[in-house]
Short mmCIF file of C-alpha atoms (C1' of nucleotides) in Angstrom, two decimals:
data_model
loop_
_atom_site.label_atom_id
_atom_site.label_comp_id
_atom_site.label_asym_id
_atom_site.label_seq_id
_atom_site.Cartn_x
_atom_site.Cartn_y
_atom_site.Cartn_z
CA UNK A 1 2.58 4.80 6.15
CA UNK A 2 6.18 4.06 5.35
CA UNK A 3 7.38 0.51 5.90
CA UNK A 4 10.33 0.78 8.26
CA UNK A 5 11.54 -2.78 7.68
CA UNK A 6 11.65 -2.10 3.94
CA UNK A 7 13.28 1.31 4.37
CA UNK A 8 16.15 -0.16 6.38
CA UNK A 9 16.85 -2.93 3.88
CA UNK A 10 20.24 -3.09 2.19
CA UNK A 11 18.51 -3.42 -1.21
CA UNK A 12 17.88 -0.07 -2.95
CA UNK A 13 14.76 -1.33 -4.66
CA UNK A 14 13.29 -2.51 -1.37
CA UNK A 15 14.05 0.88 0.16
CA UNK A 16 12.32 2.61 -2.73
CA UNK A 17 9.22 0.46 -2.27
CA UNK A 18 9.30 1.13 1.45
CA UNK A 19 9.29 4.84 0.69
CA UNK A 20 6.75 5.26 -2.11
CA UNK A 21 5.16 1.78 -2.20
CA UNK A 22 1.59 2.60 -1.26
CA UNK A 23 -1.36 3.86 -3.21
CA UNK A 24 -1.47 7.47 -2.01
CA UNK A 25 2.04 8.69 -2.72
CA UNK A 26 2.05 7.95 -6.45
CA UNK A 27 -1.42 9.54 -6.65
CA UNK A 28 -0.23 12.70 -4.89
CA UNK A 29 2.93 13.01 -6.98
CA UNK A 30 0.93 12.49 -10.15
CA UNK A 31 -1.67 15.11 -9.24
CA UNK A 32 1.00 17.63 -8.33
CA UNK A 33 2.94 17.32 -11.54
CA UNK A 34 5.07 20.38 -12.28
CA UNK A 35 2.84 22.98 -10.61
CA UNK A 36 2.57 24.44 -7.15
CA UNK A 37 -0.63 23.35 -5.50
CA UNK A 38 -2.43 24.12 -2.25
CA UNK A 39 -3.55 21.69 0.42
CA UNK A 40 -7.23 22.30 -0.24
CA UNK A 41 -6.83 21.67 -3.94
CA UNK A 42 -5.11 18.34 -3.33
CA UNK A 43 -7.88 17.41 -0.90
CA UNK A 44 -10.49 18.27 -3.53
CA UNK A 45 -8.81 16.62 -6.51
CA UNK A 46 -7.57 13.35 -5.02
CA UNK A 47 -10.48 10.92 -4.80
CA UNK A 48 -11.42 9.31 -1.47
CA UNK A 49 -8.50 10.68 0.56
CA UNK A 50 -9.17 12.13 4.02
CA UNK A 51 -7.49 15.27 5.29
CA UNK A 52 -5.76 13.32 8.02
CA UNK A 53 -4.16 10.85 5.63
CA UNK A 54 -3.30 13.60 3.16
CA UNK A 55 -1.48 15.49 5.92
CA UNK A 56 0.47 12.36 6.88
CA UNK A 57 1.46 11.50 3.35
CA UNK A 58 2.55 15.06 2.56
CA UNK A 59 4.68 15.14 5.69
CA UNK A 60 6.41 11.88 4.79
CA UNK A 61 6.97 12.99 1.20
CA UNK A 62 8.58 16.16 2.51
CA UNK A 63 10.77 14.21 4.94
CA UNK A 64 11.88 11.98 2.07
CA UNK A 65 12.86 15.02 0.00
CA UNK A 66 10.27 14.38 -2.69
CA UNK A 67 8.36 17.62 -2.28
CA UNK A 68 8.77 21.04 -0.74
CA UNK A 69 6.30 22.76 1.52
CA UNK A 70 6.03 26.54 1.46
CA UNK A 71 3.88 28.14 4.16
CA UNK A 72 2.93 31.78 3.66
CA UNK A 73 2.37 33.69 6.87
CA UNK A 74 -1.04 34.99 5.88
CA UNK A 75 -4.52 34.85 7.26
CA UNK A 76 -6.31 32.73 6.36
CA UNK A 77 -3.20 30.53 6.06
CA UNK A 78 -1.87 29.52 2.67
CA UNK A 79 0.41 26.55 2.10
CA UNK A 80 1.76 25.47 -1.26
CA UNK A 81 3.38 22.20 -2.18
CA UNK A 82 5.66 21.54 -5.13
CA UNK A 83 7.78 18.62 -6.19
CA UNK A 84 11.52 18.76 -5.56
CA UNK A 85 14.02 17.68 -8.18
CA UNK A 86 13.70 14.14 -6.83
CA UNK A 87 9.92 14.28 -7.09
CA UNK A 88 10.04 15.70 -10.60
CA UNK A 89 12.37 12.87 -11.61
CA UNK A 90 9.68 10.44 -10.56
CA UNK A 91 7.08 11.83 -12.96
CA UNK A 92 8.39 9.96 -16.05
CA UNK A 93 7.99 6.71 -14.11
CA UNK A 94 4.33 7.52 -13.46
CA UNK A 95 3.89 8.37 -17.14
CA UNK A 96 5.33 4.97 -18.02
CA UNK A 97 2.79 3.33 -15.70
CA UNK A 98 -0.05 5.14 -17.49
CA UNK A 99 1.21 3.94 -20.87
CA UNK A 100 1.63 0.40 -19.52
CA UNK A 101 -1.91 0.39 -18.13
CA UNK A 102 -3.46 1.67 -21.35
CA UNK A 103 -1.50 -0.67 -23.58
CA UNK A 104 -2.55 -3.81 -21.79
CA UNK A 105 -6.01 -2.62 -20.79
CA UNK A 106 -6.95 -2.30 -24.46
CA UNK A 107 -6.53 -6.07 -24.72
CA UNK A 108 -8.69 -6.73 -21.65
CA UNK A 109 -11.19 -4.09 -22.87
CA UNK A 110 -11.81 -6.13 -25.99
CA UNK A 111 -13.10 -8.85 -23.71
CA UNK A 112 -15.39 -6.45 -21.89
CA UNK A 113 -16.89 -5.19 -25.14
CA UNK A 114 -17.83 -8.76 -25.95
CA UNK A 115 -19.58 -8.97 -22.58
CA UNK A 116 -21.57 -5.83 -23.30
CA UNK A 117 -22.61 -7.35 -26.58
CA UNK A 118 -23.94 -10.33 -24.68
CA UNK A 119 -26.36 -8.04 -22.86
CA UNK A 120 -28.24 -7.45 -26.10
CA UNK A 121 -31.11 -9.95 -26.05
CA UNK A 122 -30.78 -12.74 -28.57
CA UNK A 123 -33.73 -14.09 -30.54
CA UNK B 1 -5.31 -6.32 -1.47
CA UNK B 2 -6.59 -4.56 -4.51
CA UNK B 3 -8.40 -1.27 -3.97
CA UNK B 4 -11.80 -1.74 -5.58
CA UNK B 5 -12.67 1.96 -5.55
CA UNK B 6 -9.46 2.73 -7.40
CA UNK B 7 -9.89 -0.15 -9.84
CA UNK B 8 -13.33 1.06 -10.90
CA UNK B 9 -12.18 4.65 -11.48
CA UNK B 10 -12.49 6.15 -14.94
CA UNK B 11 -8.86 7.29 -14.76
CA UNK B 12 -6.35 4.77 -16.17
CA UNK B 13 -3.63 5.85 -13.77
CA UNK B 14 -5.90 5.39 -10.77
CA UNK B 15 -6.84 1.94 -12.01
CA UNK B 16 -3.17 1.05 -12.38
CA UNK B 17 -2.47 2.15 -8.81
CA UNK B 18 -5.49 0.19 -7.61
CA UNK B 19 -4.04 -2.89 -9.26
CA UNK B 20 -0.31 -2.78 -8.42
CA UNK B 21 -0.20 0.04 -5.87
CA UNK B 22 0.96 -1.80 -2.80
CA UNK B 23 4.34 -2.89 -1.57
CA UNK B 24 4.15 -6.61 -2.31
CA UNK B 25 3.29 -6.70 -5.99
CA UNK B 26 6.26 -4.66 -7.22
CA UNK B 27 8.48 -6.81 -4.98
CA UNK B 28 7.10 -10.04 -6.43
CA UNK B 29 7.34 -8.86 -10.03
CA UNK B 30 10.90 -7.67 -9.44
CA UNK B 31 11.98 -10.95 -7.84
CA UNK B 32 10.44 -12.99 -10.65
CA UNK B 33 12.12 -11.11 -13.45
CA UNK B 34 12.34 -13.13 -16.64
CA UNK B 35 12.59 -16.59 -15.06
CA UNK B 36 10.13 -19.23 -13.97
CA UNK B 37 10.08 -19.57 -10.22
CA UNK B 38 8.37 -21.84 -7.70
CA UNK B 39 6.18 -20.85 -4.77
CA UNK B 40 8.67 -21.99 -2.18
CA UNK B 41 11.46 -19.98 -3.78
CA UNK B 42 9.39 -16.81 -3.76
CA UNK B 43 8.54 -17.45 -0.12
CA UNK B 44 12.22 -17.86 0.69
CA UNK B 45 13.55 -14.90 -1.31
CA UNK B 46 10.98 -12.20 -0.56
CA UNK B 47 11.71 -10.73 2.85
CA UNK B 48 9.05 -10.68 5.58
CA UNK B 49 6.18 -12.01 3.45
CA UNK B 50 3.90 -14.70 4.87
CA UNK B 51 2.65 -17.64 2.84
CA UNK B 52 -0.92 -16.46 3.19
CA UNK B 53 -0.20 -13.02 1.78
CA UNK B 54 2.03 -14.45 -0.93
CA UNK B 55 -0.79 -16.74 -2.02
CA UNK B 56 -3.24 -13.83 -2.15
CA UNK B 57 -0.93 -11.56 -4.09
CA UNK B 58 -0.03 -14.26 -6.61
CA UNK B 59 -3.72 -15.00 -7.18
CA UNK B 60 -4.53 -11.36 -7.80
CA UNK B 61 -1.55 -10.93 -10.11
CA UNK B 62 -2.77 -13.93 -12.09
CA UNK B 63 -6.33 -12.56 -12.25
CA UNK B 64 -4.94 -9.26 -13.51
CA UNK B 65 -3.04 -11.03 -16.28
CA UNK B 66 0.37 -10.04 -14.95
CA UNK B 67 1.67 -13.55 -14.38
CA UNK B 68 0.93 -17.12 -15.35
CA UNK B 69 0.61 -20.03 -12.99
CA UNK B 70 1.60 -23.50 -14.17
CA UNK B 71 0.72 -26.40 -11.87
CA UNK B 72 2.40 -29.72 -12.59
CA UNK B 73 0.38 -32.73 -11.53
CA UNK B 74 3.15 -34.36 -9.56
CA UNK B 75 3.67 -35.51 -6.03
CA UNK B 76 4.87 -33.63 -4.14
CA UNK B 77 3.15 -30.82 -6.05
CA UNK B 78 5.14 -28.38 -8.14
CA UNK B 79 3.85 -24.99 -9.21
CA UNK B 80 5.77 -22.50 -11.30
CA UNK B 81 5.05 -18.84 -11.85
CA UNK B 82 6.28 -16.66 -14.69
CA UNK B 83 5.48 -13.16 -15.83
CA UNK B 84 3.11 -12.70 -18.76
CA UNK B 85 3.84 -10.23 -21.52
CA UNK B 86 2.09 -7.58 -19.42
CA UNK B 87 4.21 -8.45 -16.40
CA UNK B 88 7.42 -8.42 -18.42
CA UNK B 89 6.48 -4.99 -19.78
CA UNK B 90 6.43 -3.76 -16.18
CA UNK B 91 10.06 -4.71 -15.49
CA UNK B 92 11.58 -1.60 -17.16
CA UNK B 93 9.45 0.54 -14.85
CA UNK B 94 10.90 -1.23 -11.81
CA UNK B 95 14.39 -0.76 -13.24
CA UNK B 96 13.66 2.97 -13.56
CA UNK B 97 12.61 3.04 -9.90
CA UNK B 98 15.94 1.44 -8.90
CA UNK B 99 17.88 4.04 -10.88
CA UNK B 100 15.78 6.83 -9.39
CA UNK B 101 16.37 5.56 -5.86
CA UNK B 102 20.12 5.25 -6.34
CA UNK B 103 20.50 8.62 -8.05
CA UNK B 104 18.83 10.59 -5.30
CA UNK B 105 20.02 8.44 -2.45
CA UNK B 106 23.59 9.34 -3.40
CA UNK B 107 22.73 13.00 -2.78
CA UNK B 108 21.23 12.24 0.62
CA UNK B 109 24.31 10.13 1.37
CA UNK B 110 26.54 13.10 0.51
CA UNK B 111 24.68 15.08 3.13
CA UNK B 112 25.39 12.38 5.68
CA UNK B 113 29.06 12.38 4.76
CA UNK B 114 29.15 16.13 5.38
CA UNK B 115 27.66 15.49 8.82
CA UNK B 116 30.36 12.93 9.53
CA UNK B 117 32.94 15.53 8.53
CA UNK B 118 31.49 17.88 11.09
CA UNK B 119 32.34 15.34 13.77
CA UNK B 120 36.06 15.96 13.22
CA UNK B 121 37.08 18.52 15.83
CA UNK B 122 38.12 21.87 14.40
CA UNK B 123 41.07 23.84 15.76
"C1'" DA C 1 4.60 -46.04 11.63
"C1'" DT C 2 6.40 -41.83 10.99
"C1'" DT C 3 8.72 -38.16 8.96
"C1'" DA C 4 9.81 -35.00 5.18
"C1'" DG C 5 8.67 -32.34 1.26
"C1'" DT C 6 5.37 -29.13 -1.41
"C1'" DG C 7 1.78 -25.73 -2.11
"C1'" DG C 8 -1.59 -24.35 -0.40
"C1'" DT C 9 -6.33 -23.34 2.74
"C1'" DT C 10 -8.70 -22.17 6.84
"C1'" DA C 11 -9.89 -20.47 11.49
"C1'" DC C 12 -8.66 -17.44 14.92
"C1'" DC C 13 -7.46 -13.15 16.72
"C1'" DC C 14 -4.60 -8.99 17.75
"C1'" DG C 15 -2.93 -4.46 16.28
"C1'" DC C 16 -3.27 -0.49 14.10
"C1'" DC C 17 -4.77 1.98 9.87
"C1'" DG C 18 -7.63 5.29 8.78
"C1'" DG C 19 -12.36 7.51 8.90
"C1'" DT C 20 -15.20 10.86 11.51
"C1'" DA C 21 -16.00 14.72 14.09
"C1'" DA C 22 -14.63 18.34 17.02
"C1'" DC C 23 -11.57 21.99 17.70
"C1'" DC C 24 -8.04 25.75 16.74
"C1'" DA C 25 -6.30 30.59 15.09
"C1'" DG C 26 -7.41 35.20 13.46
"C1'" DA C 27 -8.97 38.37 10.05
"C1'" DA C 28 -12.82 39.90 7.20
"C1'" DC C 29 -17.43 40.39 6.26
"C1'" DC C 30 -22.55 41.08 7.37
"C1'" DG D 1 -22.05 38.55 17.61
"C1'" DG D 2 -21.91 35.13 14.35
"C1'" DT D 3 -20.14 33.08 10.18
"C1'" DT D 4 -16.69 31.94 6.73
"C1'" DC D 5 -12.22 30.63 5.07
"C1'" DT D 6 -7.80 27.76 5.44
"C1'" DG D 7 -4.74 24.16 6.93
"C1'" DG D 8 -4.23 21.65 9.96
"C1'" DT D 9 -4.29 18.53 14.85
"C1'" DT D 10 -6.26 15.45 18.06
"C1'" DA D 11 -9.17 11.93 20.36
"C1'" DC D 12 -11.95 8.22 19.60
"C1'" DC D 13 -13.19 3.90 17.78
"C1'" DG D 14 -14.55 0.20 14.36
"C1'" DG D 15 -13.03 -2.78 10.76
"C1'" DC D 16 -10.02 -5.52 8.60
"C1'" DG D 17 -5.25 -6.56 7.16
"C1'" DG D 18 -2.35 -9.86 8.00
"C1'" DG D 19 0.33 -13.02 11.24
"C1'" DT D 20 0.25 -17.64 13.39
"C1'" DA D 21 -0.70 -22.25 13.67
"C1'" DA D 22 -3.10 -26.25 12.38
"C1'" DC D 23 -4.45 -29.06 8.74
"C1'" DC D 24 -4.65 -31.41 4.02
"C1'" DA D 25 -3.16 -34.65 0.13
"C1'" DC D 26 0.06 -38.20 -1.43
"C1'" DT D 27 4.52 -40.44 -2.08
"C1'" DA D 28 9.08 -41.92 -0.86
"C1'" DA D 29 12.26 -42.93 2.42
"C1'" DT D 30 13.74 -44.67 7.03
#
DNA sequence: ATTAGTGGTTACCCGCCGGTAACCAGAACC
DNA sequence: GGTTCTGGTTACCGGCGGGTAACCACTAAT
């Protein structure tokens, strides 16, 4: 869900967080990337999400101009989603988050390796 | 709250979202910036947050190595928080989000201006 | 004696987020 | 006639996120 109090703030950063500041929207944008993708594919690829929540999040992303929804009048129905210019402009930010995570996880990972070593029985 | 399912994913991006993918943590990191700041100041500056939630979020951020907590043994107590190297490395990402928001909000704003123009009666 | 100031912690409890399951259209296939 | 495929929508309901308020320690000031 969007946070209405945040979205109506006079601070641009707060508005941005109110718009995309939950766990699903960055996941969806990241999975979409530069391709067109169908609802069923998103449902299959994104871990743990339910169809109900996916529908909600996609609708909000469309309302916020981050993606475009194209419904083909076929049977069975076919709907494709693709990022708008605004959504595409967000991808570099998600890439930066990946780099950030990996850079500083390597440091923590060193600690975990030590823990694994501790599992080897000592004599 | 952290999302444990996300945090234990084998995908680095998913883990990152599980760690900082809520609305409060980006807000806190952004407000802290490069300075040291006290609990009471954070409580006063960050809009709508309760002390309970602020306490929780600060604890998790410390556990995740994003900030450092320094408690001075004084009376009345004084506690200062400052971003770690990992937290500081996240600031450019938040800056990019601000730029992104402003860039594409201007376009939406232009649309609104057009609507206002339509309110002028035509002859 | 009491109040203020600081940084919490804890118990209580309401609201609503979100999961589950059922249902829909309408053609194609067996 | 029944089943499958697709992209939803809706009703129902349990769990828990998070707000509120009370409480704590300890000193200085009034």
